[in-house]
PDB file of C-alpha atoms in Angstrom:
ATOM      1  CA  UNK A   1      66.919 172.718 104.469  1.00 80.00           C
ATOM      2  CA  UNK A   2      64.229 170.309 105.591  1.00 88.00           C
ATOM      3  CA  UNK A   3      63.985 166.580 106.392  1.00 91.00           C
ATOM      4  CA  UNK A   4      62.729 165.639 102.913  1.00 92.00           C
ATOM      5  CA  UNK A   5      65.714 167.269 101.238  1.00 92.00           C
ATOM      6  CA  UNK A   6      68.116 165.627 103.679  1.00 92.00           C
ATOM      7  CA  UNK A   7      66.634 162.161 103.035  1.00 92.00           C
ATOM      8  CA  UNK A   8      66.761 162.702  99.250  1.00 93.00           C
ATOM      9  CA  UNK A   9      70.400 163.802  99.405  1.00 93.00           C
ATOM     10  CA  UNK A  10      71.390 160.772 101.539  1.00 93.00           C
ATOM     11  CA  UNK A  11      69.608 158.326  99.206  1.00 92.00           C
ATOM     12  CA  UNK A  12      71.155 159.753  96.026  1.00 92.00           C
ATOM     13  CA  UNK A  13      74.621 159.863  97.566  1.00 92.00           C
ATOM     14  CA  UNK A  14      74.549 156.358  99.049  1.00 90.00           C
ATOM     15  CA  UNK A  15      73.857 154.828  95.607  1.00 90.00           C
ATOM     16  CA  UNK A  16      77.459 155.452  94.521  1.00 90.00           C
ATOM     17  CA  UNK A  17      79.197 155.425  97.925  1.00 91.00           C
ATOM     18  CA  UNK A  18      79.447 153.004 100.837  1.00 91.00           C
ATOM     19  CA  UNK A  19      79.463 155.702 103.546  1.00 92.00           C
ATOM     20  CA  UNK A  20      77.633 159.022 103.912  1.00 93.00           C
ATOM     21  CA  UNK A  21      78.382 161.134 106.994  1.00 92.00           C
ATOM     22  CA  UNK A  22      75.909 163.306 108.904  1.00 93.00           C
ATOM     23  CA  UNK A  23      78.228 165.825 110.629  1.00 91.00           C
ATOM     24  CA  UNK A  24      77.700 165.800 114.377  1.00 89.00           C
ATOM     25  CA  UNK A  25      75.265 162.810 114.286  1.00 91.00           C
ATOM     26  CA  UNK A  26      76.806 159.712 112.681  1.00 92.00           C
ATOM     27  CA  UNK A  27      77.208 157.900 109.368  1.00 92.00           C
ATOM     28  CA  UNK A  28      75.031 155.831 107.030  1.00 93.00           C
ATOM     29  CA  UNK A  29      76.822 152.663 105.860  1.00 92.00           C
ATOM     30  CA  UNK A  30      75.781 150.480 102.893  1.00 90.00           C
ATOM     31  CA  UNK A  31      76.912 146.817 102.826  1.00 89.00           C
ATOM     32  CA  UNK A  32      76.544 144.355  99.958  1.00 86.00           C
ATOM     33  CA  UNK A  33      74.756 141.206 101.163  1.00 80.00           C
ATOM     34  CA  UNK A  34      74.960 137.917  99.190  1.00 81.00           C
ATOM     35  CA  UNK A  35      72.015 135.878  97.978  1.00 77.00           C
ATOM     36  CA  UNK A  36      70.371 133.843 100.731  1.00 73.00           C
ATOM     37  CA  UNK A  37      67.791 131.065 101.066  1.00 71.00           C
ATOM     38  CA  UNK A  38      64.495 131.528 102.875  1.00 68.00           C
ATOM     39  CA  UNK A  39      61.187 129.702 103.294  1.00 64.00           C
ATOM     40  CA  UNK A  40      63.007 126.570 104.546  1.00 68.00           C
ATOM     41  CA  UNK A  41      65.303 126.569 101.521  1.00 64.00           C
ATOM     42  CA  UNK A  42      62.558 126.817  98.871  1.00 66.00           C
ATOM     43  CA  UNK A  43      63.146 130.491  97.974  1.00 78.00           C
ATOM     44  CA  UNK A  44      66.361 132.119  96.710  1.00 81.00           C
ATOM     45  CA  UNK A  45      66.595 135.827  97.479  1.00 74.00           C
ATOM     46  CA  UNK A  46      68.897 137.896  95.213  1.00 78.00           C
ATOM     47  CA  UNK A  47      71.826 139.936  96.589  1.00 82.00           C
ATOM     48  CA  UNK A  48      71.090 143.422  97.901  1.00 77.00           C
ATOM     49  CA  UNK A  49      72.682 146.357  99.754  1.00 86.00           C
ATOM     50  CA  UNK A  50      71.777 146.780 103.419  1.00 88.00           C
ATOM     51  CA  UNK A  51      71.667 150.321 104.866  1.00 91.00           C
ATOM     52  CA  UNK A  52      72.578 150.798 108.527  1.00 90.00           C
ATOM     53  CA  UNK A  53      73.572 153.674 110.808  1.00 91.00           C
ATOM     54  CA  UNK A  54      76.658 154.026 113.009  1.00 91.00           C
ATOM     55  CA  UNK A  55      77.039 156.724 115.706  1.00 87.00           C
ATOM     56  CA  UNK A  56      80.676 157.103 114.661  1.00 85.00           C
ATOM     57  CA  UNK A  57      81.269 159.989 112.241  1.00 81.00           C
ATOM     58  CA  UNK A  58      83.216 159.612 109.027  1.00 81.00           C
ATOM     59  CA  UNK A  59      85.563 162.036 107.349  1.00 82.00           C
ATOM     60  CA  UNK A  60      83.707 162.592 104.078  1.00 85.00           C
ATOM     61  CA  UNK A  61      81.956 165.829 103.033  1.00 88.00           C
ATOM     62  CA  UNK A  62      79.676 164.289 100.411  1.00 91.00           C
ATOM     63  CA  UNK A  63      76.439 165.869 101.663  1.00 91.00           C
ATOM     64  CA  UNK A  64      78.064 169.301 101.926  1.00 91.00           C
ATOM     65  CA  UNK A  65      79.363 168.991  98.349  1.00 91.00           C
ATOM     66  CA  UNK A  66      75.942 167.948  97.028  1.00 92.00           C
ATOM     67  CA  UNK A  67      74.167 170.790  98.822  1.00 91.00           C
ATOM     68  CA  UNK A  68      76.778 173.343  97.702  1.00 92.00           C
ATOM     69  CA  UNK A  69      76.492 172.245  94.066  1.00 91.00           C
ATOM     70  CA  UNK A  70      72.675 172.334  94.122  1.00 89.00           C
ATOM     71  CA  UNK A  71      72.480 175.830  95.692  1.00 90.00           C
ATOM     72  CA  UNK A  72      75.567 177.455  94.139  1.00 90.00           C
ATOM     73  CA  UNK A  73      77.364 178.197  97.421  1.00 91.00           C
ATOM     74  CA  UNK A  74      80.787 177.362  98.781  1.00 92.00           C
ATOM     75  CA  UNK A  75      81.591 174.141 100.644  1.00 90.00           C
ATOM     76  CA  UNK A  76      82.219 175.998 103.898  1.00 91.00           C
ATOM     77  CA  UNK A  77      78.825 177.735 103.810  1.00 92.00           C
ATOM     78  CA  UNK A  78      77.128 174.466 102.853  1.00 92.00           C
ATOM     79  CA  UNK A  79      78.869 172.602 105.691  1.00 92.00           C
ATOM     80  CA  UNK A  80      77.860 175.288 108.206  1.00 93.00           C
ATOM     81  CA  UNK A  81      74.190 175.122 107.150  1.00 93.00           C
ATOM     82  CA  UNK A  82      74.235 171.338 107.247  1.00 93.00           C
ATOM     83  CA  UNK A  83      75.828 171.196 110.721  1.00 92.00           C
ATOM     84  CA  UNK A  84      73.312 173.687 112.164  1.00 93.00           C
ATOM     85  CA  UNK A  85      70.355 171.748 110.791  1.00 93.00           C
ATOM     86  CA  UNK A  86      71.667 168.367 111.942  1.00 93.00           C
ATOM     87  CA  UNK A  87      72.271 169.744 115.447  1.00 93.00           C
ATOM     88  CA  UNK A  88      68.619 170.800 115.678  1.00 93.00           C
ATOM     89  CA  UNK A  89      67.511 167.412 114.298  1.00 93.00           C
ATOM     90  CA  UNK A  90      69.646 165.653 116.917  1.00 92.00           C
ATOM     91  CA  UNK A  91      67.942 167.530 119.762  1.00 93.00           C
ATOM     92  CA  UNK A  92      64.505 166.749 118.334  1.00 93.00           C
ATOM     93  CA  UNK A  93      65.473 163.062 118.031  1.00 92.00           C
ATOM     94  CA  UNK A  94      66.456 162.913 121.699  1.00 92.00           C
ATOM     95  CA  UNK A  95      63.019 164.227 122.677  1.00 93.00           C
ATOM     96  CA  UNK A  96      60.727 162.453 120.177  1.00 93.00           C
ATOM     97  CA  UNK A  97      62.908 159.289 119.902  1.00 93.00           C
ATOM     98  CA  UNK A  98      61.907 158.865 116.217  1.00 94.00           C
ATOM     99  CA  UNK A  99      62.455 160.871 113.016  1.00 93.00           C
ATOM    100  CA  UNK A 100      61.083 159.635 109.690  1.00 94.00           C
ATOM    101  CA  UNK A 101      63.391 159.990 106.681  1.00 93.00           C
ATOM    102  CA  UNK A 102      61.051 159.697 103.650  1.00 93.00           C
ATOM    103  CA  UNK A 103      62.209 157.062 101.205  1.00 91.00           C
ATOM    104  CA  UNK A 104      64.843 155.689 103.614  1.00 92.00           C
ATOM    105  CA  UNK A 105      63.358 154.644 106.953  1.00 93.00           C
ATOM    106  CA  UNK A 106      63.296 155.761 110.573  1.00 93.00           C
ATOM    107  CA  UNK A 107      66.119 157.165 112.653  1.00 93.00           C
ATOM    108  CA  UNK A 108      65.442 156.271 116.299  1.00 93.00           C
ATOM    109  CA  UNK A 109      66.972 156.838 119.736  1.00 92.00           C
ATOM    110  CA  UNK A 110      66.995 154.631 122.847  1.00 92.00           C
ATOM    111  CA  UNK A 111      66.457 155.792 126.414  1.00 91.00           C
ATOM    112  CA  UNK A 112      70.200 156.353 126.682  1.00 92.00           C
ATOM    113  CA  UNK A 113      70.018 158.403 123.414  1.00 90.00           C
ATOM    114  CA  UNK A 114      71.898 155.865 121.345  1.00 91.00           C
ATOM    115  CA  UNK A 115      70.891 156.294 117.695  1.00 92.00           C
ATOM    116  CA  UNK A 116      70.003 153.437 115.337  1.00 92.00           C
ATOM    117  CA  UNK A 117      68.307 153.155 111.946  1.00 92.00           C
ATOM    118  CA  UNK A 118      65.388 151.014 110.697  1.00 93.00           C
ATOM    119  CA  UNK A 119      65.248 150.880 106.899  1.00 91.00           C
ATOM    120  CA  UNK A 120      62.026 150.679 104.872  1.00 91.00           C
ATOM    121  CA  UNK A 121      61.118 147.218 103.640  1.00 87.00           C
ATOM    122  CA  UNK A 122      61.047 148.314  99.983  1.00 86.00           C
ATOM    123  CA  UNK A 123      64.301 150.316 100.158  1.00 86.00           C
ATOM    124  CA  UNK A 124      66.438 149.653  97.077  1.00 85.00           C
ATOM    125  CA  UNK A 125      69.940 151.161  96.981  1.00 83.00           C
ATOM    126  CA  UNK A 126      71.500 148.511  94.686  1.00 79.00           C
ATOM    127  CA  UNK A 127      71.274 149.690  91.058  1.00 78.00           C
ATOM    128  CA  UNK A 128      73.254 146.675  89.817  1.00 75.00           C
ATOM    129  CA  UNK A 129      70.544 144.372  91.113  1.00 69.00           C
ATOM    130  CA  UNK A 130      67.780 145.967  89.027  1.00 63.00           C
ATOM    131  CA  UNK A 131      65.374 143.286  87.810  1.00 62.00           C
ATOM    132  CA  UNK A 132      66.548 140.614  90.246  1.00 67.00           C
ATOM    133  CA  UNK A 133      63.621 138.912  91.957  1.00 69.00           C
ATOM    134  CA  UNK A 134      63.297 136.040  94.438  1.00 68.00           C
ATOM    135  CA  UNK A 135      63.072 132.601  92.847  1.00 77.00           C
ATOM    136  CA  UNK A 136      60.677 130.081  94.370  1.00 76.00           C
ATOM    137  CA  UNK A 137      61.634 126.445  93.915  1.00 71.00           C
ATOM    138  CA  UNK A 138      58.099 125.322  94.726  1.00 70.00           C
ATOM    139  CA  UNK A 139      56.586 126.714  91.523  1.00 61.00           C
ATOM    140  CA  UNK A 140      59.308 125.431  89.183  1.00 56.00           C
ATOM    141  CA  UNK A 141      57.925 122.701  86.874  1.00 61.00           C
ATOM    142  CA  UNK A 142      60.433 120.629  84.944  1.00 62.00           C
ATOM    143  CA  UNK A 143      59.825 120.296  81.240  1.00 71.00           C
ATOM    144  CA  UNK A 144      59.906 117.033  79.334  1.00 75.00           C
ATOM    145  CA  UNK A 145      63.291 117.876  77.848  1.00 76.00           C
ATOM    146  CA  UNK A 146      64.758 118.518  81.323  1.00 70.00           C
ATOM    147  CA  UNK A 147      63.407 115.190  82.570  1.00 70.00           C
ATOM    148  CA  UNK A 148      64.857 113.295  79.582  1.00 75.00           C
ATOM    149  CA  UNK A 149      68.249 114.950  79.943  1.00 79.00           C
ATOM    150  CA  UNK A 150      68.324 114.188  83.680  1.00 71.00           C
ATOM    151  CA  UNK A 151      67.411 110.526  83.055  1.00 74.00           C
ATOM    152  CA  UNK A 152      70.030 110.227  80.311  1.00 79.00           C
ATOM    153  CA  UNK A 153      72.765 111.702  82.487  1.00 74.00           C
ATOM    154  CA  UNK A 154      71.772 109.369  85.329  1.00 66.00           C
ATOM    155  CA  UNK A 155      71.876 106.367  82.997  1.00 72.00           C
ATOM    156  CA  UNK A 156      75.357 107.337  81.840  1.00 72.00           C
ATOM    157  CA  UNK A 157      76.521 107.481  85.442  1.00 63.00           C
ATOM    158  CA  UNK A 158      74.997 104.134  86.385  1.00 64.00           C
ATOM    159  CA  UNK A 159      75.937 102.235  83.167  1.00 64.00           C
ATOM    160  CA  UNK A 160      79.062 100.068  83.616  1.00 58.00           C
ATOM    161  CA  UNK A 161      81.996 100.749  81.335  1.00 58.00           C
ATOM    162  CA  UNK A 162      82.460  98.089  78.627  1.00 58.00           C
ATOM    163  CA  UNK A 163      85.483  95.941  79.186  1.00 59.00           C
ATOM    164  CA  UNK A 164      87.718  95.596  76.101  1.00 58.00           C
ATOM    165  CA  UNK A 165      87.758  92.101  74.614  1.00 61.00           C
ATOM    166  CA  UNK A 166      91.208  90.483  74.271  1.00 56.00           C
ATOM    167  CA  UNK A 167      92.528  90.475  70.733  1.00 58.00           C
ATOM    168  CA  UNK A 168      93.135  87.053  69.255  1.00 54.00           C
ATOM    169  CA  UNK A 169      96.786  86.142  68.934  1.00 53.00           C
ATOM    170  CA  UNK A 170      98.024  85.957  65.361  1.00 51.00           C
ATOM    171  CA  UNK A 171      98.321  82.442  64.038  1.00 52.00           C
ATOM    172  CA  UNK A 172     101.897  81.537  63.205  1.00 48.00           C
ATOM    173  CA  UNK A 173     102.605  79.358  60.246  1.00 47.00           C
ATOM    174  CA  UNK A 174     103.700  75.998  61.561  1.00 49.00           C
ATOM    175  CA  UNK A 175     104.212  72.568  60.123  1.00 51.00           C
ATOM    176  CA  UNK A 176     101.363  70.076  60.502  1.00 51.00           C
ATOM    177  CA  UNK A 177     101.812  67.783  63.440  1.00 52.00           C
ATOM    178  CA  UNK A 178     102.228  64.080  62.674  1.00 50.00           C
ATOM    179  CA  UNK A 179      99.172  61.919  63.252  1.00 50.00           C
ATOM    180  CA  UNK A 180      99.800  59.133  65.760  1.00 50.00           C
ATOM    181  CA  UNK A 181      97.863  55.920  65.041  1.00 49.00           C
ATOM    182  CA  UNK A 182      97.051  53.935  68.189  1.00 49.00           C
ATOM    183  CA  UNK A 183      96.885  50.157  67.777  1.00 53.00           C
ATOM    184  CA  UNK A 184      94.027  48.410  69.597  1.00 51.00           C
ATOM    185  CA  UNK A 185      95.171  46.704  72.784  1.00 54.00           C
ATOM    186  CA  UNK A 186      94.017  43.145  73.382  1.00 54.00           C
ATOM    187  CA  UNK A 187      91.211  42.815  75.889  1.00 57.00           C
ATOM    188  CA  UNK A 188      92.227  40.897  79.062  1.00 55.00           C
ATOM    189  CA  UNK A 189      90.566  37.563  79.772  1.00 59.00           C
ATOM    190  CA  UNK A 190      87.879  37.648  82.466  1.00 55.00           C
ATOM    191  CA  UNK A 191      88.890  36.303  85.849  1.00 58.00           C
ATOM    192  CA  UNK A 192      87.213  33.074  86.984  1.00 55.00           C
ATOM    193  CA  UNK A 193      84.220  33.676  89.226  1.00 54.00           C
ATOM    194  CA  UNK A 194      84.816  32.148  92.681  1.00 54.00           C
ATOM    195  CA  UNK A 195      82.221  29.716  93.986  1.00 57.00           C
ATOM    196  CA  UNK A 196      80.034  31.034  96.808  1.00 54.00           C
ATOM    197  CA  UNK A 197      81.039  29.831 100.239  1.00 53.00           C
ATOM    198  CA  UNK A 198      78.500  27.735 102.154  1.00 52.00           C
ATOM    199  CA  UNK A 199      76.301  29.784 104.459  1.00 51.00           C
ATOM    200  CA  UNK A 200      76.484  28.638 108.097  1.00 52.00           C
ATOM    201  CA  UNK A 201      73.315  28.991 110.118  1.00 55.00           C
ATOM    202  CA  UNK A 202      73.899  30.758 113.469  1.00 54.00           C
ATOM    203  CA  UNK A 203      73.475  28.593 116.511  1.00 56.00           C
ATOM    204  CA  UNK A 204      70.756  29.861 118.862  1.00 57.00           C
ATOM    205  CA  UNK A 205      72.179  31.314 122.076  1.00 61.00           C
ATOM    206  CA  UNK A 206      70.304  30.510 125.262  1.00 57.00           C
ATOM    207  CA  UNK A 207      68.403  33.472 126.714  1.00 62.00           C
ATOM    208  CA  UNK A 208      69.643  34.571 130.167  1.00 57.00           C
ATOM    209  CA  UNK A 209      67.317  33.833 133.027  1.00 62.00           C
ATOM    210  CA  UNK A 210      65.843  36.946 134.685  1.00 58.00           C
ATOM    211  CA  UNK A 211      67.414  37.797 138.017  1.00 57.00           C
ATOM    212  CA  UNK A 212      65.071  37.973 140.978  1.00 54.00           C
ATOM    213  CA  UNK A 213      64.111  41.555 141.840  1.00 54.00           C
ATOM    214  CA  UNK A 214      65.634  42.874 145.024  1.00 52.00           C
ATOM    215  CA  UNK A 215      63.159  44.009 147.603  1.00 54.00           C
ATOM    216  CA  UNK A 216      63.792  47.546 148.857  1.00 53.00           C
ATOM    217  CA  UNK A 217      65.204  47.623 152.319  1.00 55.00           C
ATOM    218  CA  UNK A 218      63.452  49.792 154.826  1.00 53.00           C
ATOM    219  CA  UNK A 219      65.221  52.980 155.669  1.00 61.00           C
ATOM    220  CA  UNK A 220      65.813  52.554 159.337  1.00 67.00           C
ATOM    221  CA  UNK A 221      67.940  55.694 159.685  1.00 74.00           C
ATOM    222  CA  UNK A 222      65.072  58.047 158.709  1.00 83.00           C
ATOM    223  CA  UNK A 223      62.616  56.329 160.997  1.00 84.00           C
ATOM    224  CA  UNK A 224      64.984  56.714 163.936  1.00 85.00           C
ATOM    225  CA  UNK A 225      65.506  60.413 163.107  1.00 86.00           C
ATOM    226  CA  UNK A 226      61.790  61.160 163.068  1.00 87.00           C
ATOM    227  CA  UNK A 227      61.293  59.329 166.379  1.00 87.00           C
ATOM    228  CA  UNK A 228      64.013  61.354 168.087  1.00 87.00           C
ATOM    229  CA  UNK A 229      62.608  64.578 166.667  1.00 89.00           C
ATOM    230  CA  UNK A 230      59.113  63.713 167.900  1.00 88.00           C
ATOM    231  CA  UNK A 231      60.381  62.958 171.390  1.00 90.00           C
ATOM    232  CA  UNK A 232      62.226  66.291 171.547  1.00 90.00           C
ATOM    233  CA  UNK A 233      59.137  68.218 170.487  1.00 91.00           C
ATOM    234  CA  UNK A 234      57.050  66.385 173.039  1.00 90.00           C
ATOM    235  CA  UNK A 235      59.600  67.157 175.764  1.00 90.00           C
ATOM    236  CA  UNK A 236      59.610  70.870 174.832  1.00 89.00           C
ATOM    237  CA  UNK A 237      55.818  70.933 174.945  1.00 90.00           C
ATOM    238  CA  UNK A 238      55.745  69.294 178.396  1.00 89.00           C
ATOM    239  CA  UNK A 239      58.330  71.761 179.781  1.00 85.00           C
ATOM    240  CA  UNK A 240      56.397  74.709 178.380  1.00 86.00           C
ATOM    241  CA  UNK A 241      53.105  73.533 179.904  1.00 86.00           C
ATOM    242  CA  UNK A 242      54.806  72.923 183.232  1.00 83.00           C
ATOM    243  CA  UNK A 243      56.299  76.411 183.210  1.00 79.00           C
ATOM    244  CA  UNK A 244      52.912  77.984 182.454  1.00 82.00           C
ATOM    245  CA  UNK A 245      51.254  76.023 185.274  1.00 81.00           C
ATOM    246  CA  UNK A 246      53.954  76.959 187.788  1.00 80.00           C
ATOM    247  CA  UNK A 247      53.690  80.649 186.729  1.00 76.00           C
ATOM    248  CA  UNK A 248      49.968  80.653 187.535  1.00 79.00           C
ATOM    249  CA  UNK A 249      50.207  78.669 190.756  1.00 78.00           C
ATOM    250  CA  UNK A 250      53.305  80.265 192.295  1.00 76.00           C
ATOM    251  CA  UNK A 251      54.407  83.407 190.399  1.00 74.00           C
ATOM    252  CA  UNK A 252      56.906  84.315 193.155  1.00 74.00           C
ATOM    253  CA  UNK A 253      58.833  81.169 192.373  1.00 75.00           C
ATOM    254  CA  UNK A 254      59.034  82.120 188.721  1.00 70.00           C
ATOM    255  CA  UNK A 255      60.223  85.628 189.559  1.00 71.00           C
ATOM    256  CA  UNK A 256      62.905  84.243 191.903  1.00 74.00           C
ATOM    257  CA  UNK A 257      64.167  82.043 189.068  1.00 72.00           C
ATOM    258  CA  UNK A 258      64.174  84.868 186.492  1.00 71.00           C
ATOM    259  CA  UNK A 259      65.440  87.829 188.583  1.00 69.00           C
ATOM    260  CA  UNK A 260      67.980  88.447 191.287  1.00 73.00           C
ATOM    261  CA  UNK A 261      67.116  89.780 194.740  1.00 75.00           C
ATOM    262  CA  UNK A 262      68.087  93.348 193.792  1.00 73.00           C
ATOM    263  CA  UNK A 263      65.883  93.216 190.693  1.00 74.00           C
ATOM    264  CA  UNK A 264      63.015  91.783 192.727  1.00 68.00           C
ATOM    265  CA  UNK A 265      63.242  94.637 195.191  1.00 70.00           C
ATOM    266  CA  UNK A 266      63.154  97.125 192.303  1.00 71.00           C
ATOM    267  CA  UNK A 267      60.083  95.360 190.834  1.00 66.00           C
ATOM    268  CA  UNK A 268      58.278  95.392 194.175  1.00 65.00           C
ATOM    269  CA  UNK A 269      58.689  99.131 194.509  1.00 57.00           C
TER     270      UNK A 269
END
């Protein structure tokens, strides 16, 4: 047995089964994936089967049965050969970290020797999806018939429903109504027009004499306030000048007024 035969057996078996077990290594699992959008929603990808690898072993003997049938040996001998080969492949995978399975993909190992599988981009294990291709919505051009049908359906949606007209009530046979003849009423006599009353001319009213304008009285209160304020400012200025002169002429007098004897002794030292 070699790696090409193993990959061929796995690919043929996984077409009709969801799980194929590698005894002592793990299991290949095929999952049906639904159609998805790509290219920002402009491309519809058809459904497909995704192939992955799980370190957990299954309970099937599909590979052993296929190998036994192809070589004409018993299942036990086939299983023994398969287990021996997969054990050697497992040791090689731990050292090289990658084993290529032709037609399937790559079986790889991490630093901790955890196995995982990377499928080929063109791997196809979904026979029911034969002929399905991605559909691009960008290249779809609507025909004239599609445009007319879309416009017609839109017009039917937007058109208001006709309201049913009320049916006329059936005329019932009735006797003709009697015609009432109105006699002309006599016109009333016009009222006598009253004579216009004599118009009285208004008597001229004497115009009032203009009152003499009152002269504004001087505001004595404000003048008195400004005088008092000026005198106070002048007094403050005189006191300040006197204090400056005394401070230059006799500074000891100023210090005696500002400080106590204890403070003066401290200042002298």
